[in-house]
Tab-separated table of N, CA and C in Angstrom:
chain	number	residue	atom	x	y	z
A	1	PRO	N	39.547	-76.833	15.443
A	1	PRO	CA	40.196	-77.198	14.196
A	1	PRO	C	39.209	-77.094	13.033
A	2	TRP	N	39.765	-76.829	11.853
A	2	TRP	CA	38.964	-76.713	10.648
A	2	TRP	C	38.598	-78.094	10.139
A	3	SER	N	37.413	-78.206	9.598
A	3	SER	CA	36.991	-79.482	9.016
A	3	SER	C	36.572	-79.253	7.573
A	4	ASN	N	36.458	-80.329	6.840
A	4	ASN	CA	36.033	-80.253	5.450
A	4	ASN	C	34.529	-80.402	5.305
A	5	ALA	N	33.804	-80.372	6.408
A	5	ALA	CA	32.355	-80.544	6.374
A	5	ALA	C	31.701	-79.332	5.709
A	6	VAL	N	30.585	-79.567	5.048
A	6	VAL	CA	29.817	-78.497	4.418
A	6	VAL	C	28.803	-77.992	5.433
A	7	HIS	N	28.795	-76.690	5.637
A	7	HIS	CA	27.870	-76.087	6.591
A	7	HIS	C	26.854	-75.264	5.831
A	8	ARG	N	25.593	-75.497	6.111
A	8	ARG	CA	24.529	-74.756	5.454
A	8	ARG	C	24.174	-73.534	6.269
A	9	ALA	N	23.860	-72.441	5.593
A	9	ALA	CA	23.479	-71.210	6.275
A	9	ALA	C	22.138	-71.369	6.978
A	10	ASP	N	21.248	-72.156	6.402
A	10	ASP	CA	19.922	-72.379	6.972
A	10	ASP	C	19.679	-73.883	7.013
A	11	PRO	N	20.122	-74.557	8.074
A	11	PRO	CA	20.062	-76.020	8.096
A	11	PRO	C	18.654	-76.601	8.065
A	12	VAL	N	17.663	-75.860	8.560
A	12	VAL	CA	16.287	-76.354	8.554
A	12	VAL	C	15.463	-75.436	7.664
A	13	PRO	N	15.100	-75.906	6.467
A	13	PRO	CA	14.317	-75.037	5.580
A	13	PRO	C	12.942	-74.739	6.178
A	14	PRO	N	12.441	-73.520	5.986
A	14	PRO	CA	11.134	-73.167	6.550
A	14	PRO	C	10.003	-73.904	5.845
A	15	HIS	N	8.931	-74.108	6.575
A	15	HIS	CA	7.746	-74.775	6.032
A	15	HIS	C	6.524	-73.910	6.310
A	16	GLY	N	5.476	-74.125	5.557
A	16	GLY	CA	4.208	-73.451	5.793
A	16	GLY	C	4.270	-71.963	5.560
A	17	VAL	N	3.786	-71.199	6.542
A	17	VAL	CA	3.695	-69.745	6.432
A	17	VAL	C	5.083	-69.131	6.296
A	18	ALA	N	6.058	-69.640	7.025
A	18	ALA	CA	7.420	-69.103	6.958
A	18	ALA	C	7.975	-69.248	5.542
A	19	SER	N	7.728	-70.377	4.912
A	19	SER	CA	8.192	-70.605	3.546
A	19	SER	C	7.522	-69.635	2.582
A	20	PHE	N	6.219	-69.437	2.746
A	20	PHE	CA	5.477	-68.507	1.887
A	20	PHE	C	5.997	-67.080	2.056
A	21	LEU	N	6.203	-66.647	3.303
A	21	LEU	CA	6.673	-65.284	3.554
A	21	LEU	C	8.078	-65.067	3.010
A	22	ARG	N	8.915	-66.074	3.142
A	22	ARG	CA	10.277	-65.958	2.633
A	22	ARG	C	10.273	-65.823	1.107
A	23	ARG	N	9.463	-66.636	0.447
A	23	ARG	CA	9.363	-66.571	-1.016
A	23	ARG	C	8.776	-65.238	-1.456
A	24	ALA	N	7.756	-64.746	-0.747
A	24	ALA	CA	7.140	-63.461	-1.076
A	24	ALA	C	8.145	-62.324	-0.922
A	25	LEU	N	8.974	-62.371	0.122
A	25	LEU	CA	10.000	-61.353	0.321
A	25	LEU	C	11.047	-61.421	-0.784
A	26	ASP	N	11.448	-62.618	-1.174
A	26	ASP	CA	12.412	-62.783	-2.269
A	26	ASP	C	11.879	-62.172	-3.569
A	27	ILE	N	10.632	-62.445	-3.882
A	27	ILE	CA	10.033	-61.923	-5.111
A	27	ILE	C	9.891	-60.402	-5.042
A	28	ALA	N	9.439	-59.881	-3.904
A	28	ALA	CA	9.278	-58.432	-3.752
A	28	ALA	C	10.625	-57.720	-3.882
A	29	ALA	N	11.669	-58.278	-3.290
A	29	ALA	CA	12.998	-57.673	-3.381
A	29	ALA	C	13.511	-57.713	-4.820
A	30	SER	N	13.283	-58.816	-5.513
A	30	SER	CA	13.726	-58.946	-6.902
A	30	SER	C	13.031	-57.945	-7.811
A	31	VAL	N	11.738	-57.789	-7.642
A	31	VAL	CA	10.978	-56.839	-8.461
A	31	VAL	C	11.441	-55.410	-8.165
A	32	THR	N	11.683	-55.100	-6.890
A	32	THR	CA	12.153	-53.767	-6.509
A	32	THR	C	13.494	-53.452	-7.156
A	33	VAL	N	14.434	-54.390	-7.095
A	33	VAL	CA	15.752	-54.186	-7.696
A	33	VAL	C	15.620	-54.039	-9.211
A	34	LEU	N	14.769	-54.845	-9.829
A	34	LEU	CA	14.580	-54.763	-11.277
A	34	LEU	C	14.005	-53.406	-11.682
A	35	VAL	N	13.041	-52.905	-10.924
A	35	VAL	CA	12.442	-51.607	-11.232
A	35	VAL	C	13.473	-50.490	-11.041
A	36	LEU	N	14.259	-50.553	-9.968
A	36	LEU	CA	15.235	-49.499	-9.681
A	36	LEU	C	16.438	-49.511	-10.617
A	37	PHE	N	16.891	-50.715	-11.006
A	37	PHE	CA	18.127	-50.814	-11.769
A	37	PHE	C	17.960	-51.395	-13.168
A	38	GLY	N	16.735	-51.634	-13.599
A	38	GLY	CA	16.493	-52.185	-14.929
A	38	GLY	C	17.048	-51.306	-16.032
A	39	TRP	N	16.909	-49.995	-15.880
A	39	TRP	CA	17.431	-49.057	-16.881
A	39	TRP	C	18.945	-49.194	-17.007
A	40	ALA	N	19.633	-49.376	-15.878
A	40	ALA	CA	21.088	-49.519	-15.906
A	40	ALA	C	21.483	-50.828	-16.592
A	41	MET	N	20.734	-51.887	-16.328
A	41	MET	CA	21.038	-53.172	-16.963
A	41	MET	C	20.850	-53.085	-18.473
A	42	LEU	N	19.838	-52.353	-18.920
A	42	LEU	CA	19.634	-52.161	-20.361
A	42	LEU	C	20.792	-51.374	-20.978
A	43	LEU	N	21.262	-50.345	-20.283
A	43	LEU	CA	22.395	-49.566	-20.784
A	43	LEU	C	23.669	-50.411	-20.851
A	44	ILE	N	23.889	-51.234	-19.836
A	44	ILE	CA	25.065	-52.116	-19.832
A	44	ILE	C	24.989	-53.095	-20.997
A	45	ALA	N	23.817	-53.686	-21.207
A	45	ALA	CA	23.648	-54.638	-22.310
A	45	ALA	C	23.900	-53.955	-23.650
A	46	LEU	N	23.398	-52.755	-23.802
A	46	LEU	CA	23.614	-52.006	-25.049
A	46	LEU	C	25.092	-51.683	-25.237
A	47	TRP	N	25.750	-51.266	-24.174
A	47	TRP	CA	27.176	-50.927	-24.221
A	47	TRP	C	28.020	-52.133	-24.614
A	48	VAL	N	27.754	-53.287	-23.976
A	48	VAL	CA	28.499	-54.511	-24.298
A	48	VAL	C	28.248	-54.908	-25.750
A	49	ARG	N	27.017	-54.807	-26.190
A	49	ARG	CA	26.657	-55.202	-27.554
A	49	ARG	C	27.332	-54.313	-28.599
A	50	LEU	N	27.393	-53.017	-28.322
A	50	LEU	CA	28.004	-52.087	-29.267
A	50	LEU	C	29.528	-52.168	-29.248
A	51	ASP	N	30.086	-52.564	-28.115
A	51	ASP	CA	31.537	-52.598	-27.948
A	51	ASP	C	32.187	-53.850	-28.531
A	52	SER	N	31.439	-54.943	-28.646
A	52	SER	CA	32.039	-56.191	-29.115
A	52	SER	C	31.008	-57.047	-29.846
A	53	ASP	N	31.507	-58.071	-30.525
A	53	ASP	CA	30.623	-59.001	-31.229
A	53	ASP	C	30.002	-59.979	-30.232
A	54	GLY	N	28.882	-60.523	-30.615
A	54	GLY	CA	28.223	-61.523	-29.784
A	54	GLY	C	27.159	-60.917	-28.894
A	55	PRO	N	26.423	-61.776	-28.211
A	55	PRO	CA	25.327	-61.304	-27.360
A	55	PRO	C	25.846	-60.639	-26.086
A	56	ALA	N	25.044	-59.748	-25.516
A	56	ALA	CA	25.420	-59.067	-24.275
A	56	ALA	C	25.209	-59.975	-23.067
A	57	ILE	N	24.292	-60.915	-23.193
A	57	ILE	CA	23.976	-61.825	-22.088
A	57	ILE	C	24.204	-63.252	-22.561
A	58	PHE	N	24.832	-64.059	-21.716
A	58	PHE	CA	25.034	-65.460	-22.074
A	58	PHE	C	24.452	-66.356	-20.982
A	59	ALA	N	24.152	-67.584	-21.362
A	59	ALA	CA	23.569	-68.559	-20.440
A	59	ALA	C	24.633	-69.550	-19.998
A	60	GLN	N	24.586	-69.910	-18.718
A	60	GLN	CA	25.533	-70.864	-18.165
A	60	GLN	C	24.751	-71.854	-17.308
A	61	THR	N	24.988	-73.141	-17.501
A	61	THR	CA	24.320	-74.155	-16.703
A	61	THR	C	25.079	-74.350	-15.400
A	62	ARG	N	24.348	-74.337	-14.284
A	62	ARG	CA	24.951	-74.513	-12.963
A	62	ARG	C	24.199	-75.587	-12.196
A	63	VAL	N	24.819	-76.065	-11.134
A	63	VAL	CA	24.200	-77.079	-10.282
A	63	VAL	C	23.693	-76.384	-9.032
A	64	GLY	N	22.430	-76.627	-8.705
A	64	GLY	CA	21.808	-75.977	-7.557
A	64	GLY	C	21.479	-76.948	-6.451
A	65	LEU	N	20.468	-76.621	-5.707
A	65	LEU	CA	20.020	-77.394	-4.562
A	65	LEU	C	19.669	-78.823	-4.962
A	66	ASN	N	20.129	-79.759	-4.196
A	66	ASN	CA	19.879	-81.187	-4.422
A	66	ASN	C	20.386	-81.668	-5.780
A	67	GLY	N	21.412	-81.015	-6.307
A	67	GLY	CA	22.016	-81.455	-7.562
A	67	GLY	C	21.229	-81.100	-8.807
A	68	ARG	N	20.167	-80.309	-8.674
A	68	ARG	CA	19.379	-79.917	-9.841
A	68	ARG	C	20.119	-78.852	-10.630
A	69	THR	N	20.105	-78.977	-11.939
A	69	THR	CA	20.757	-77.976	-12.777
A	69	THR	C	19.773	-76.866	-13.134
A	70	PHE	N	20.302	-75.666	-13.320
A	70	PHE	CA	19.490	-74.536	-13.737
A	70	PHE	C	20.331	-73.646	-14.641
A	71	THR	N	19.668	-72.775	-15.375
A	71	THR	CA	20.356	-71.878	-16.289
A	71	THR	C	20.504	-70.515	-15.627
A	72	CYS	N	21.744	-70.040	-15.578
A	72	CYS	CA	22.066	-68.736	-15.004
A	72	CYS	C	22.422	-67.800	-16.156
A	73	TYR	N	21.744	-66.658	-16.234
A	73	TYR	CA	22.011	-65.695	-17.287
A	73	TYR	C	22.913	-64.594	-16.732
A	74	LYS	N	23.975	-64.259	-17.478
A	74	LYS	CA	24.960	-63.307	-17.002
A	74	LYS	C	25.334	-62.322	-18.107
A	75	PHE	N	25.745	-61.120	-17.683
A	75	PHE	CA	26.292	-60.171	-18.641
A	75	PHE	C	27.667	-60.673	-19.087
A	76	ARG	N	27.941	-60.571	-20.355
A	76	ARG	CA	29.264	-60.921	-20.880
A	76	ARG	C	30.166	-59.729	-20.641
A	77	THR	N	31.341	-59.979	-20.107
A	77	THR	CA	32.272	-58.875	-19.826
A	77	THR	C	33.502	-58.960	-20.695
């Protein structure tokens, strides 16, 4: 039967070397995507800006891990 319980994808967060390697992989992947697709993101931002009034990117406050809030930046569509 289905329950209303919240299930975490990674119930035990990594510690020590595993935590460092996971963070390093996250950063390396982010930099790779930015280098490969940064030009496209600039073109999208320019297109949105030229097509309508207002900024191409807007900020939205969201709730993250342990209830901490963070700012998420998104393309305006």
